[in-house]
XYZ file of N, CA and C in Angstrom:
810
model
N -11.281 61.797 -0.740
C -12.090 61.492 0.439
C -12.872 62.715 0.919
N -11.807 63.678 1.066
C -13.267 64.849 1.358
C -13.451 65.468 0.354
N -13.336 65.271 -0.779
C -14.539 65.776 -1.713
C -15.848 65.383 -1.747
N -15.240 63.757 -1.317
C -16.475 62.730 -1.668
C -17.791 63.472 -0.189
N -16.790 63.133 1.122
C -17.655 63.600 2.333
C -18.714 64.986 1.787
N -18.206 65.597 1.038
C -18.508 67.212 1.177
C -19.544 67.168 0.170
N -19.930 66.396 -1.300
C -20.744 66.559 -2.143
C -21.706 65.307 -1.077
N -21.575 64.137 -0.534
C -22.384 63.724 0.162
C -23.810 64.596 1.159
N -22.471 65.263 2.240
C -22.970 66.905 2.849
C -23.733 67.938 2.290
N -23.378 68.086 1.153
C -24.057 68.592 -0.143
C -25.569 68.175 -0.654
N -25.590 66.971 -0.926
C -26.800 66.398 -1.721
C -27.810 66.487 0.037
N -27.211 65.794 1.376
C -27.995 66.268 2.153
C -28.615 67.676 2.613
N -27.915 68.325 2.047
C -28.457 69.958 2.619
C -29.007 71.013 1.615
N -29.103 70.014 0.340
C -29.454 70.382 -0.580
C -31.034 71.219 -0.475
N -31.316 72.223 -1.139
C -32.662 72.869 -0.594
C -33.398 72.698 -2.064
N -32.929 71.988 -3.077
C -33.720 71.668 -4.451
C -33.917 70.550 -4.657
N -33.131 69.547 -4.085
C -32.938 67.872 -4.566
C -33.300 66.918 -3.723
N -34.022 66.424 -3.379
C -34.081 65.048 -3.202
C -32.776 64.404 -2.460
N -32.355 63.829 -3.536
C -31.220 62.507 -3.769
C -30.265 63.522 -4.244
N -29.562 64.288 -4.197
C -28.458 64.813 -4.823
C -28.379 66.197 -4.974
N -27.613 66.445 -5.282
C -27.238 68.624 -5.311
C -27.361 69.017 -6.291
N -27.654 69.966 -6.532
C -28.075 71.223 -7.378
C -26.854 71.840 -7.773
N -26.210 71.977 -6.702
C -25.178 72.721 -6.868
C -25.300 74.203 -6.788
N -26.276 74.491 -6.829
C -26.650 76.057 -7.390
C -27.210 76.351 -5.916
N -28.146 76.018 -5.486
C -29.224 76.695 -4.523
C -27.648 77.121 -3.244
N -28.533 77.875 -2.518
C -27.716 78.742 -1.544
C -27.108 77.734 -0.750
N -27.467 76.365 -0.226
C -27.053 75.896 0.899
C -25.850 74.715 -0.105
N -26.080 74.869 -1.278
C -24.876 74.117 -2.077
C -23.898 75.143 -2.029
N -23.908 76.123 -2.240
C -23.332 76.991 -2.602
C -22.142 77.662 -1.413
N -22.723 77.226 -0.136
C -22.043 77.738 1.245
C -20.920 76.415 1.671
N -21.481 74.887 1.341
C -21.118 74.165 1.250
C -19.762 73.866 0.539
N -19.727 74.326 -0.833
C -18.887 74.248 -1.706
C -17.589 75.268 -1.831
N -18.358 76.198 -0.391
C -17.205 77.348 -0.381
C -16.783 77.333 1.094
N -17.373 76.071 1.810
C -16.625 76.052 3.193
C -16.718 76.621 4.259
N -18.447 77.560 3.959
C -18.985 78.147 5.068
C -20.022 78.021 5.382
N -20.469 76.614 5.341
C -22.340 76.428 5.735
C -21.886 76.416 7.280
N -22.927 77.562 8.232
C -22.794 77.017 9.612
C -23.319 75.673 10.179
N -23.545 74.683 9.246
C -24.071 73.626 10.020
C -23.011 72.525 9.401
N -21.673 72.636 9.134
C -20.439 71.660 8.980
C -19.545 72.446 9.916
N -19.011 71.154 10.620
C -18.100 71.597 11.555
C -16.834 70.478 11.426
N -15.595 71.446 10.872
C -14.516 70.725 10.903
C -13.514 70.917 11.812
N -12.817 69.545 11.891
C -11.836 69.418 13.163
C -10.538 68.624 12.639
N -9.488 69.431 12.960
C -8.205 69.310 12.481
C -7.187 69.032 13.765
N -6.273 69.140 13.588
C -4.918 69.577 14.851
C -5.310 70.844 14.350
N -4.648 71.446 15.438
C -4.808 73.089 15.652
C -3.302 73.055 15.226
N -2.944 74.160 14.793
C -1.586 74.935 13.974
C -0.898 74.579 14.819
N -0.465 74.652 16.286
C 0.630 74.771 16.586
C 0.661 73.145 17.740
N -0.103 72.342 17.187
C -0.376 70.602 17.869
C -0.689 69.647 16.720
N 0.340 68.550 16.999
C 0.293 67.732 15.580
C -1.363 66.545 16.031
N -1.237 66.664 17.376
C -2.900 65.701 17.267
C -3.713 66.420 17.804
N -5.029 65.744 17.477
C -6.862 66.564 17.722
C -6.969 66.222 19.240
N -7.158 67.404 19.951
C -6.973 67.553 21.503
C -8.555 66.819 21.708
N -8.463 66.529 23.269
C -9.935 65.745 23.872
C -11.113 67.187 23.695
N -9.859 68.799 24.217
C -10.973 69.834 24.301
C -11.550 69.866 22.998
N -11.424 69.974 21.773
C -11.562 69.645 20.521
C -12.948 69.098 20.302
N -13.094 67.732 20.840
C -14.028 67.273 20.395
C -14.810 67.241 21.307
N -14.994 67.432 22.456
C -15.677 68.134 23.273
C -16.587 69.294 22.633
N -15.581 70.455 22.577
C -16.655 71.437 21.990
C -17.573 70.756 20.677
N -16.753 70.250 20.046
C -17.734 69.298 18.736
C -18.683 68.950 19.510
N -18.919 67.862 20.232
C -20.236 67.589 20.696
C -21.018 68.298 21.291
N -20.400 69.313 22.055
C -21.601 70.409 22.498
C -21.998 71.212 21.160
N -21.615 71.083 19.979
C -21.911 72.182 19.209
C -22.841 70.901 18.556
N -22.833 70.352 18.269
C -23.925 68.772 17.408
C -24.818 68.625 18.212
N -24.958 69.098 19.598
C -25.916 68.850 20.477
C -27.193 69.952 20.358
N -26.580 71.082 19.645
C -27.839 71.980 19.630
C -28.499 71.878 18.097
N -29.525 72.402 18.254
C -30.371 72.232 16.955
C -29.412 73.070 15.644
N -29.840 72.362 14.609
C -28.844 73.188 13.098
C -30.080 74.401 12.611
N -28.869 75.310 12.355
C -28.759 76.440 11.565
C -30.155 77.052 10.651
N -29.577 75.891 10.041
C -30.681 76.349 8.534
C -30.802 75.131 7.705
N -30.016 73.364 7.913
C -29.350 72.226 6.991
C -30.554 71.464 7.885
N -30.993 70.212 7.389
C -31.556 69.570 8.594
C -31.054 68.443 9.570
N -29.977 68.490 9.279
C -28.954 68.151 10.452
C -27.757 68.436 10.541
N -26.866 68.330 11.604
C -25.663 69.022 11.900
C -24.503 68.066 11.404
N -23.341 68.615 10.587
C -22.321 67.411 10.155
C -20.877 68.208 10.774
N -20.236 66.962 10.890
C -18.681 67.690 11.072
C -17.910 66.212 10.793
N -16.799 66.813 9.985
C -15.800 65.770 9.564
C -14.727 66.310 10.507
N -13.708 65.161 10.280
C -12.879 65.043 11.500
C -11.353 64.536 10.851
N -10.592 65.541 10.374
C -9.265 64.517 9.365
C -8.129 65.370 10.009
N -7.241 64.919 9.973
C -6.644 63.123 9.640
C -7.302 62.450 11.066
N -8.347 61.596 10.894
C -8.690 60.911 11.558
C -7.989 60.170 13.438
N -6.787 59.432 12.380
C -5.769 59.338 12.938
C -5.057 59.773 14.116
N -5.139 61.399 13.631
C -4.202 62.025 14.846
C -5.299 62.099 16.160
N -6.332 61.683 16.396
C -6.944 61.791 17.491
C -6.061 61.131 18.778
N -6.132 62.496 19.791
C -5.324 61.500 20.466
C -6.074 60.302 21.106
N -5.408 59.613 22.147
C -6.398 58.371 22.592
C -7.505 58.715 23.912
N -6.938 59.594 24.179
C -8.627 60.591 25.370
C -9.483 60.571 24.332
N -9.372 61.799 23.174
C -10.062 62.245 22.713
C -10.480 61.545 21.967
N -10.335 60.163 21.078
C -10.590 59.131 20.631
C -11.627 58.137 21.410
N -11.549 58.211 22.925
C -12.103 57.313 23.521
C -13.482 58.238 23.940
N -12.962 59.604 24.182
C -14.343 60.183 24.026
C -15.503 60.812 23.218
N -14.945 60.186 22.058
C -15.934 60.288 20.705
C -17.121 58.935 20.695
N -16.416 57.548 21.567
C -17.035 56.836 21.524
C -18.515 56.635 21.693
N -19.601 57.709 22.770
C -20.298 57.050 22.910
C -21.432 57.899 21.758
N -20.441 59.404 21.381
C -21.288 60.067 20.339
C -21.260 59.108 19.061
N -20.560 58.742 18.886
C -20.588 57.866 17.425
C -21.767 56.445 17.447
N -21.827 56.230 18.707
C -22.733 55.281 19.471
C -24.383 55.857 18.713
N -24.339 57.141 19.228
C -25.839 57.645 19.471
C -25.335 59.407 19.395
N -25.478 59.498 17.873
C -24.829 60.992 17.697
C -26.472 61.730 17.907
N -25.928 62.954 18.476
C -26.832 63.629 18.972
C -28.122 64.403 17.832
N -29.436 64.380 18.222
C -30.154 65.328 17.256
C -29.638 64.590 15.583
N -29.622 62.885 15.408
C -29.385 62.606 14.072
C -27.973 63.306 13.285
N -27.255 63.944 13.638
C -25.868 64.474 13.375
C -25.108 63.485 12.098
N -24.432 63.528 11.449
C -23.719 63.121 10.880
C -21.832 63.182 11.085
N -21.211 62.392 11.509
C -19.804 62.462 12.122
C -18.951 61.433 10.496
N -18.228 61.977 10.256
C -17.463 61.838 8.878
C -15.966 61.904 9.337
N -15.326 60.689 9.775
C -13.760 60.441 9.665
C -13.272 60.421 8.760
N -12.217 61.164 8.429
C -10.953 60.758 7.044
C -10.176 60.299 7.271
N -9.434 59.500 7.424
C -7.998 59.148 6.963
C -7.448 58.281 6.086
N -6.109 58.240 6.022
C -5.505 57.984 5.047
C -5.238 56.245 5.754
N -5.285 55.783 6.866
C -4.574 54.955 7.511
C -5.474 54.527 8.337
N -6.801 53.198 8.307
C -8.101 52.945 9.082
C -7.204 52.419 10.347
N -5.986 51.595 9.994
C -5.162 50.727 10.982
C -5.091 51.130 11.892
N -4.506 52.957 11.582
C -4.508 53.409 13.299
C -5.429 54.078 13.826
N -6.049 53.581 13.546
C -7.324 54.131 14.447
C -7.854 53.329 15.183
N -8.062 53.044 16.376
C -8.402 52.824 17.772
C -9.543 51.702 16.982
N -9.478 49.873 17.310
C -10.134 49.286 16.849
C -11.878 49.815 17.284
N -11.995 50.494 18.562
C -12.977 50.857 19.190
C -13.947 51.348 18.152
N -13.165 52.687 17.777
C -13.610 53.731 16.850
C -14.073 52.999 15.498
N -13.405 51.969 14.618
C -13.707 51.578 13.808
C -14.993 50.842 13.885
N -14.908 49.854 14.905
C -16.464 48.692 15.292
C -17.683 49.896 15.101
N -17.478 51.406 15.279
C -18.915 52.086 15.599
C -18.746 52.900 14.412
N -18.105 52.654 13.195
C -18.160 53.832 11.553
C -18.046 52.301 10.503
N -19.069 53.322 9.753
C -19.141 52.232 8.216
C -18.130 52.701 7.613
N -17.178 51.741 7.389
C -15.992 51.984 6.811
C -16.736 52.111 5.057
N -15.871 52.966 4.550
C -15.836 53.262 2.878
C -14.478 53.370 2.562
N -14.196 52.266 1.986
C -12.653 52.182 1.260
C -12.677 53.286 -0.125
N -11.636 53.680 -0.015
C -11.400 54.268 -1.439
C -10.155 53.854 -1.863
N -9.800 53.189 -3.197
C -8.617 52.721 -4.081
C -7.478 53.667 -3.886
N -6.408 52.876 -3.480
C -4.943 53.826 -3.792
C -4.937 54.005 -4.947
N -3.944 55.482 -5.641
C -4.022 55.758 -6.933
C -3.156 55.143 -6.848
N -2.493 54.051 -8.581
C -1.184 53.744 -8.573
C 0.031 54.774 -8.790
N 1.271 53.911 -8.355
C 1.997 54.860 -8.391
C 2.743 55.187 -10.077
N 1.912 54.522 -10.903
C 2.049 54.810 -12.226
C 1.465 56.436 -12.794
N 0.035 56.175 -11.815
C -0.655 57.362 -11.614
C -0.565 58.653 -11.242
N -0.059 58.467 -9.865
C 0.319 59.661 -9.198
C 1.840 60.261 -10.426
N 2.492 59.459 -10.682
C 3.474 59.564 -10.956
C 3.566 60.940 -12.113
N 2.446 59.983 -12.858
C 1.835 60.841 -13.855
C 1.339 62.462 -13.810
N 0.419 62.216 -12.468
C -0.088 63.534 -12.136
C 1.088 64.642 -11.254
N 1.974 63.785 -10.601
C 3.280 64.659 -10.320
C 3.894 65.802 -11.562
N 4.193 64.890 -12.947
C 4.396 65.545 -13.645
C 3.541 66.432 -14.256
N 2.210 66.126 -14.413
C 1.547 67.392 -14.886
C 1.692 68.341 -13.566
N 1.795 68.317 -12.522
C 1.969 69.350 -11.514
C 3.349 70.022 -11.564
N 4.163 69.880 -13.117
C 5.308 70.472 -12.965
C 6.530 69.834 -12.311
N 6.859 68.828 -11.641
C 7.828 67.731 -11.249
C 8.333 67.352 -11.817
N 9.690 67.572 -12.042
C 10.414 66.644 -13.150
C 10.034 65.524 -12.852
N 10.428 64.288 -13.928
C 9.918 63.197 -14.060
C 10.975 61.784 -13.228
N 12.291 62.533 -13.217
C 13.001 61.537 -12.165
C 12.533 61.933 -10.591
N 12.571 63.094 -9.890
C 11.733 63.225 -8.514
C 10.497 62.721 -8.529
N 9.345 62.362 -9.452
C 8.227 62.128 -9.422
C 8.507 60.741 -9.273
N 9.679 59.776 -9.956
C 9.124 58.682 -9.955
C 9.691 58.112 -8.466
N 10.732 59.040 -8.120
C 10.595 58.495 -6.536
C 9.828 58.796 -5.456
N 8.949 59.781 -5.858
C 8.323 60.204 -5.099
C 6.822 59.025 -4.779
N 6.552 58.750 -6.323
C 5.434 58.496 -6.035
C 5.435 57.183 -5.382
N 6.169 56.361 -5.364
C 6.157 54.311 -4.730
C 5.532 54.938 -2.997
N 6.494 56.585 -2.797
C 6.479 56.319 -1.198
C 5.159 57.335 -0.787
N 3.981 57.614 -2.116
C 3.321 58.203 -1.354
C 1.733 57.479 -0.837
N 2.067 56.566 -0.891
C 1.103 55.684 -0.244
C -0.331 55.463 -1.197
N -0.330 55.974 -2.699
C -1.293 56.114 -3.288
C -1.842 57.506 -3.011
N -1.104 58.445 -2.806
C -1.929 59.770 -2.126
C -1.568 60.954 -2.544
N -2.092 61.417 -3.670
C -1.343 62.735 -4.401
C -1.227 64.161 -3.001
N -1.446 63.643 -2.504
C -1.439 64.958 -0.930
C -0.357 64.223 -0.395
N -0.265 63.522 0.068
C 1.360 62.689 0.817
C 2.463 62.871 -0.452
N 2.466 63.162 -1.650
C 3.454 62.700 -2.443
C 3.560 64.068 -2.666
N 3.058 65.457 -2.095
C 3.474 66.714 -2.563
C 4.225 67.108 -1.262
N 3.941 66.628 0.054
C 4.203 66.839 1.076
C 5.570 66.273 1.598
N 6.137 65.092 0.904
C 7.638 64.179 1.156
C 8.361 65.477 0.645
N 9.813 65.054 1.196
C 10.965 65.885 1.521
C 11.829 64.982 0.579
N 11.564 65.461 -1.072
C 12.284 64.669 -1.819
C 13.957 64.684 -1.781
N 14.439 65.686 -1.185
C 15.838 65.292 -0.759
C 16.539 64.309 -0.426
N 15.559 63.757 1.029
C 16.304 63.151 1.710
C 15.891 61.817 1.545
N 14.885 62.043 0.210
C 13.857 60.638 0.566
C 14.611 59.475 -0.141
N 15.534 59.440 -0.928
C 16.319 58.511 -1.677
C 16.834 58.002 -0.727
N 18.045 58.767 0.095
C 19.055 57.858 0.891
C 18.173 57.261 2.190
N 17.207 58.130 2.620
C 16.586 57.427 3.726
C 15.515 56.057 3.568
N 15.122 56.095 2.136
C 14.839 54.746 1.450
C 15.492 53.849 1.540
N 16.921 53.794 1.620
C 17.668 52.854 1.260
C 18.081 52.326 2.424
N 18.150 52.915 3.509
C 18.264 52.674 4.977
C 17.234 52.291 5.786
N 16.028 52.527 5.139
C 15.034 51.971 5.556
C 15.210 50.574 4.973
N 15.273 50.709 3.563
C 14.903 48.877 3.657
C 15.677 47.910 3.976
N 17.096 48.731 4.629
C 18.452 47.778 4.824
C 17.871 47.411 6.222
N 17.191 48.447 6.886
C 16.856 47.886 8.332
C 15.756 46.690 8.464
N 14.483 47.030 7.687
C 13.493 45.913 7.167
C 14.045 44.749 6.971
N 15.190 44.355 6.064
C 16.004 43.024 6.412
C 16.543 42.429 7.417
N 16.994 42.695 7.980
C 17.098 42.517 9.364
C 16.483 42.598 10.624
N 15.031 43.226 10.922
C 14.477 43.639 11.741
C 14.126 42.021 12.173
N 14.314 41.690 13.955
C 13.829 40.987 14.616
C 12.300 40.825 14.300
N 11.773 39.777 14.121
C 10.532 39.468 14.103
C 9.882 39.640 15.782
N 8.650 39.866 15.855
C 8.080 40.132 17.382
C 9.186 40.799 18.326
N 9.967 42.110 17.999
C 10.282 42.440 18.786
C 9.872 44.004 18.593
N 8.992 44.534 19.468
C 8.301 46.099 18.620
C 9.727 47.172 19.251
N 10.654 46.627 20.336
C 11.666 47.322 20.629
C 12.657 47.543 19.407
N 12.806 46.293 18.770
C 13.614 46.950 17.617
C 13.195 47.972 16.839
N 11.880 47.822 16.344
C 11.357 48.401 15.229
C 11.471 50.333 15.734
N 10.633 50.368 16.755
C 11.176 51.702 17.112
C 12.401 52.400 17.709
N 13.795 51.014 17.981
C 14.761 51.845 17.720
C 15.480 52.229 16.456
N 14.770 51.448 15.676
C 15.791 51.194 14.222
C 15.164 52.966 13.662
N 13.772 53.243 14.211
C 13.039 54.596 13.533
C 13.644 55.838 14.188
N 13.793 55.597 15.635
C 14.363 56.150 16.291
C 15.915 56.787 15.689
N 16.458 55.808 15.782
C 18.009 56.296 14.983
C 18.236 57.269 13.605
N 17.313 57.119 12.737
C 16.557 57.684 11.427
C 16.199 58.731 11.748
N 15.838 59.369 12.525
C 15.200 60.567 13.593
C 15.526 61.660 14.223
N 15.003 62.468 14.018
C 15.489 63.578 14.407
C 14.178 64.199 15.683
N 13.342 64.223 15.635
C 12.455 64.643 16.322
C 10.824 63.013 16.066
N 9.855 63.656 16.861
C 8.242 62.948 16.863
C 7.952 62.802 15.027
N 7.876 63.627 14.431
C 7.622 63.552 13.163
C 8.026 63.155 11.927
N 9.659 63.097 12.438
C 10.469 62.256 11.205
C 10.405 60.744 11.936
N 9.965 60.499 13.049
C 9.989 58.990 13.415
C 8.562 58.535 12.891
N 7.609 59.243 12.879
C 6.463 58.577 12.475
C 6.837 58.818 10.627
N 7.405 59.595 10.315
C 7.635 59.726 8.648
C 8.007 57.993 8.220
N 9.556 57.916 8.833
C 10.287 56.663 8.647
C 9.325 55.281 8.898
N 8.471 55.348 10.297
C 7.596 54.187 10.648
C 6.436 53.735 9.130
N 5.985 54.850 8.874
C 5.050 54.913 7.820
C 5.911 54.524 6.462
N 6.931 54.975 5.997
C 7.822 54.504 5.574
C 7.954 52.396 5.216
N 8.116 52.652 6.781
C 8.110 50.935 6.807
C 6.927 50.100 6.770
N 6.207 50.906 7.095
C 4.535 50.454 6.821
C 4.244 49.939 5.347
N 4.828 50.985 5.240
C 4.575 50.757 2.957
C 5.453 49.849 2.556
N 6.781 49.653 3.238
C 7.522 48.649 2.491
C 7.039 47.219 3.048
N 6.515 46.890 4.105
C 6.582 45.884 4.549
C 4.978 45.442 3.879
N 4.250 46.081 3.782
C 2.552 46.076 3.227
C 2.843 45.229 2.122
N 3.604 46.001 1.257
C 4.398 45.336 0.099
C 4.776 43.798 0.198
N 5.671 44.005 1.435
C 6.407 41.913 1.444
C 5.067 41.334 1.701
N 4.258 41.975 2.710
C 3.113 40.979 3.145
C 2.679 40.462 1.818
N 1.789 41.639 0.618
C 1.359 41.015 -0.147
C 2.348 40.414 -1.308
N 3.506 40.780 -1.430
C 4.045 39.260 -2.400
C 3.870 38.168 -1.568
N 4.518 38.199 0.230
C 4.150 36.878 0.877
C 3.160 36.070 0.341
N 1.659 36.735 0.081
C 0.438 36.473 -0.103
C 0.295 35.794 -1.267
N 0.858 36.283 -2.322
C 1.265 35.952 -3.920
C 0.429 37.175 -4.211
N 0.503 38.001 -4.290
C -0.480 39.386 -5.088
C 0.662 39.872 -5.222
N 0.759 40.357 -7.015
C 1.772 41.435 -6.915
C 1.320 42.712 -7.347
N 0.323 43.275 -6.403
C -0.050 44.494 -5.999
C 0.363 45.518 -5.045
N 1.717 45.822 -5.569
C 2.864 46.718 -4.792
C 2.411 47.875 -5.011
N 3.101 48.964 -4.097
C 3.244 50.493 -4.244
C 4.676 50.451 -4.831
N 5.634 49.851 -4.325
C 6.859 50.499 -4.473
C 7.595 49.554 -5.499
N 7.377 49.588 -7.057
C 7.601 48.863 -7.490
C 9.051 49.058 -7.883
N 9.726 50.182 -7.958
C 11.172 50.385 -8.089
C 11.819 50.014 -7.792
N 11.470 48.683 -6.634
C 12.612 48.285 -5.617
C 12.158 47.047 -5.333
N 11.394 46.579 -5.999
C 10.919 45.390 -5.835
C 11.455 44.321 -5.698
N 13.198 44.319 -6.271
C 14.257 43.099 -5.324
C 14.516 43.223 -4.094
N 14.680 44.488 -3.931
C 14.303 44.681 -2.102
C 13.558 44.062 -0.922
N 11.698 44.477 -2.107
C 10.966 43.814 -1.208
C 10.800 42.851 -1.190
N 10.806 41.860 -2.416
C 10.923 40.498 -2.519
C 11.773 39.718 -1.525
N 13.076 40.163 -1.225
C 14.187 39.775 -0.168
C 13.732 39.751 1.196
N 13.029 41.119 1.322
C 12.261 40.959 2.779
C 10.744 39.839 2.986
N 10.565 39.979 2.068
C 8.917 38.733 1.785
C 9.375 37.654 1.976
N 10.886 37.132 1.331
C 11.160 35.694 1.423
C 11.950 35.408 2.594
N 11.870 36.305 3.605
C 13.270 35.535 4.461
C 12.147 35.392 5.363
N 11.030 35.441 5.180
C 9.841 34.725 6.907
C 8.617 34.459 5.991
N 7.909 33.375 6.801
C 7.031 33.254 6.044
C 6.089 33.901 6.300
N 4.736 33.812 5.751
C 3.569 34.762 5.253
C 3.495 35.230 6.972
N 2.912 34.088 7.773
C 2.459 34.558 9.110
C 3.576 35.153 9.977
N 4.907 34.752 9.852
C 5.726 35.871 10.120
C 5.849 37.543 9.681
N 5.386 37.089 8.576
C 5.672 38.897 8.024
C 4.853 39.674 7.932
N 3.369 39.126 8.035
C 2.269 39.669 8.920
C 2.348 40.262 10.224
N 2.806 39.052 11.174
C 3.066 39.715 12.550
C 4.120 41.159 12.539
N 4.856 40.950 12.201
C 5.653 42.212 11.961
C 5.370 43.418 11.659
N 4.031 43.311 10.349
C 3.896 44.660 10.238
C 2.510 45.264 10.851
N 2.143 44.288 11.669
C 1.325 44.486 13.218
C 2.355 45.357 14.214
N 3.318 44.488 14.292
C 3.841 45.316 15.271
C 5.037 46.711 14.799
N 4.956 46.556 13.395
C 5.017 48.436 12.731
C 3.965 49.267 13.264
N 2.693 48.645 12.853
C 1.573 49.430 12.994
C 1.279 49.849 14.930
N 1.919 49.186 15.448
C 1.479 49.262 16.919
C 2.700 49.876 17.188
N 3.691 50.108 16.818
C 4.806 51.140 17.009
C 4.737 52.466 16.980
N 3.909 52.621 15.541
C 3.393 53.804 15.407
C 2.645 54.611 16.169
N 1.609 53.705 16.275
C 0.437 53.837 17.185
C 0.792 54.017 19.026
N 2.065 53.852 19.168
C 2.340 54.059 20.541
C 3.506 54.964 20.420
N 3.731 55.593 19.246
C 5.065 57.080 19.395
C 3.722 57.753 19.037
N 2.724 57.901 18.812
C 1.630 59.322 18.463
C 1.253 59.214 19.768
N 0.881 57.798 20.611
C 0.247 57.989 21.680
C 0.669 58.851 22.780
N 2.248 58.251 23.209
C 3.329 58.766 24.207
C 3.831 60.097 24.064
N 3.999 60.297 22.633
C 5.006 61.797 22.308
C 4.486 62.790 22.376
């Protein structure tokens, strides 16, 4: 995803091409090394897991003045996601009517949580999960033995960056407790769902680990519900099958609505 954003950024600021980059000329070249002054990126800051309101604030005063040397001003914005919901609500009216023609570039890994607001005003661009046949693969050329890789990869969501980042220790037994809870989880009750994450938990970050967790397993029942057997987590697939069949389709939909709105209200609150 931000490769893709960045050669996009690229072919626009290109000072030889038309339609596409050179690669070579100076303003490819600043681009490709992460210092054109006219891209402006926005992260959590080191010591805050979400993108503060001051954050994007200064972003818009800085998109508001004329660019550099590019002929317009860009800034990507990842993990999308962690915006909190101020600072989310006050991106709205720049994304509306970005200033001086600007270009604003969201990443994430997860469109769901992002504030339906935010989505109605960005052209969504899907990009394919890698399978986890795939990643699996590329785990091992990254040196991974080949039994950690293959558990690694069902739970990394299609995402060779999430699947270097899991805590393969703990990730077996807390798999297995995850999907014992998924069987049982009350339908429409979002109190269960975040105590069952809660208990799993140690702090804000292993509860959203576990939630996301359940995100992927339940994504899973939805689509066997569906009849697609286009799983991530195919290792365990009597598992998920068990959870797919004990509600039906529009039950097990609602549910992983209200995963997703669980989530979406421990990033909000915490």
């Amino acid at each position: 995803r931000k490769k893709t954003a960045l050669a996009l950024i690229q072919a626009l600021f290109c000072n030889e091409l038309l339609d596409d980059a050179c690669g070579e000329c100076p303003s490819c070249r600043k681009v490709a090394g992460g210092n054109h002054a006219d891209i402006h990126f926005i992260e959590p800051l080191p010591d805050k897991r979400d993108i503060s309101i001051d954050q994007l604030r200064s972003m818009q005063r800085e998109l508001s003045l004329r660019p550099y040397e590019a002929p317009r001003k860009t800034c990507i914005i990842e993990p999308a996601e962690r915006m909190s919901v101020n600072a989310a609500n006050s991106l709205l009216k720049t994304l509306e009517e970005p200033p001086g023609d600007a270009l604003i570039i969201l990443l994430t890994e997860n469109s769901g949580m992002l504030l339906p607001t935010i989505r109605s005003r960005c052209q969504l661009i899907r990009f394919s999960h890698l399978s986890p046949e795939h990643v699996r693969t590329l785990l091992e050329r990254a040196g991974i033995n080949a039994g950690t890789a293959s558990l690694l990869a069902p739970m990394s969501g299609g995402s060779m960056q999430q699947a270097l980042g899991l805590d393969n220790e703990s990730l077996a037994t807390r798999r297995e407790v995850v999907l014992s809870i998924l069987a049982q989880l009350d339908i429409g009750r979002i109190a269960t769902v975040f105590d069952s994450s809660e208990e799993l938990s140690g702090n804000r970050d292993e509860t959203i680990e576990i939630l996301d967790m359940m995100i992927s397993f339940f994504r899973d029942a939805v689509h066997l519900a569906s009849g697609s057997n286009d799983i991530l987590n195919r290792n365990v697939r009597p598992a998920i099958e068990s959870i797919s069949t004990r509600r039906s389709f529009p039950r097990n939909l609602e549910l992983l609505n209200d995963i997703y709105e669980t989530r979406r209200a421990v990033q909000r609150n915490a």
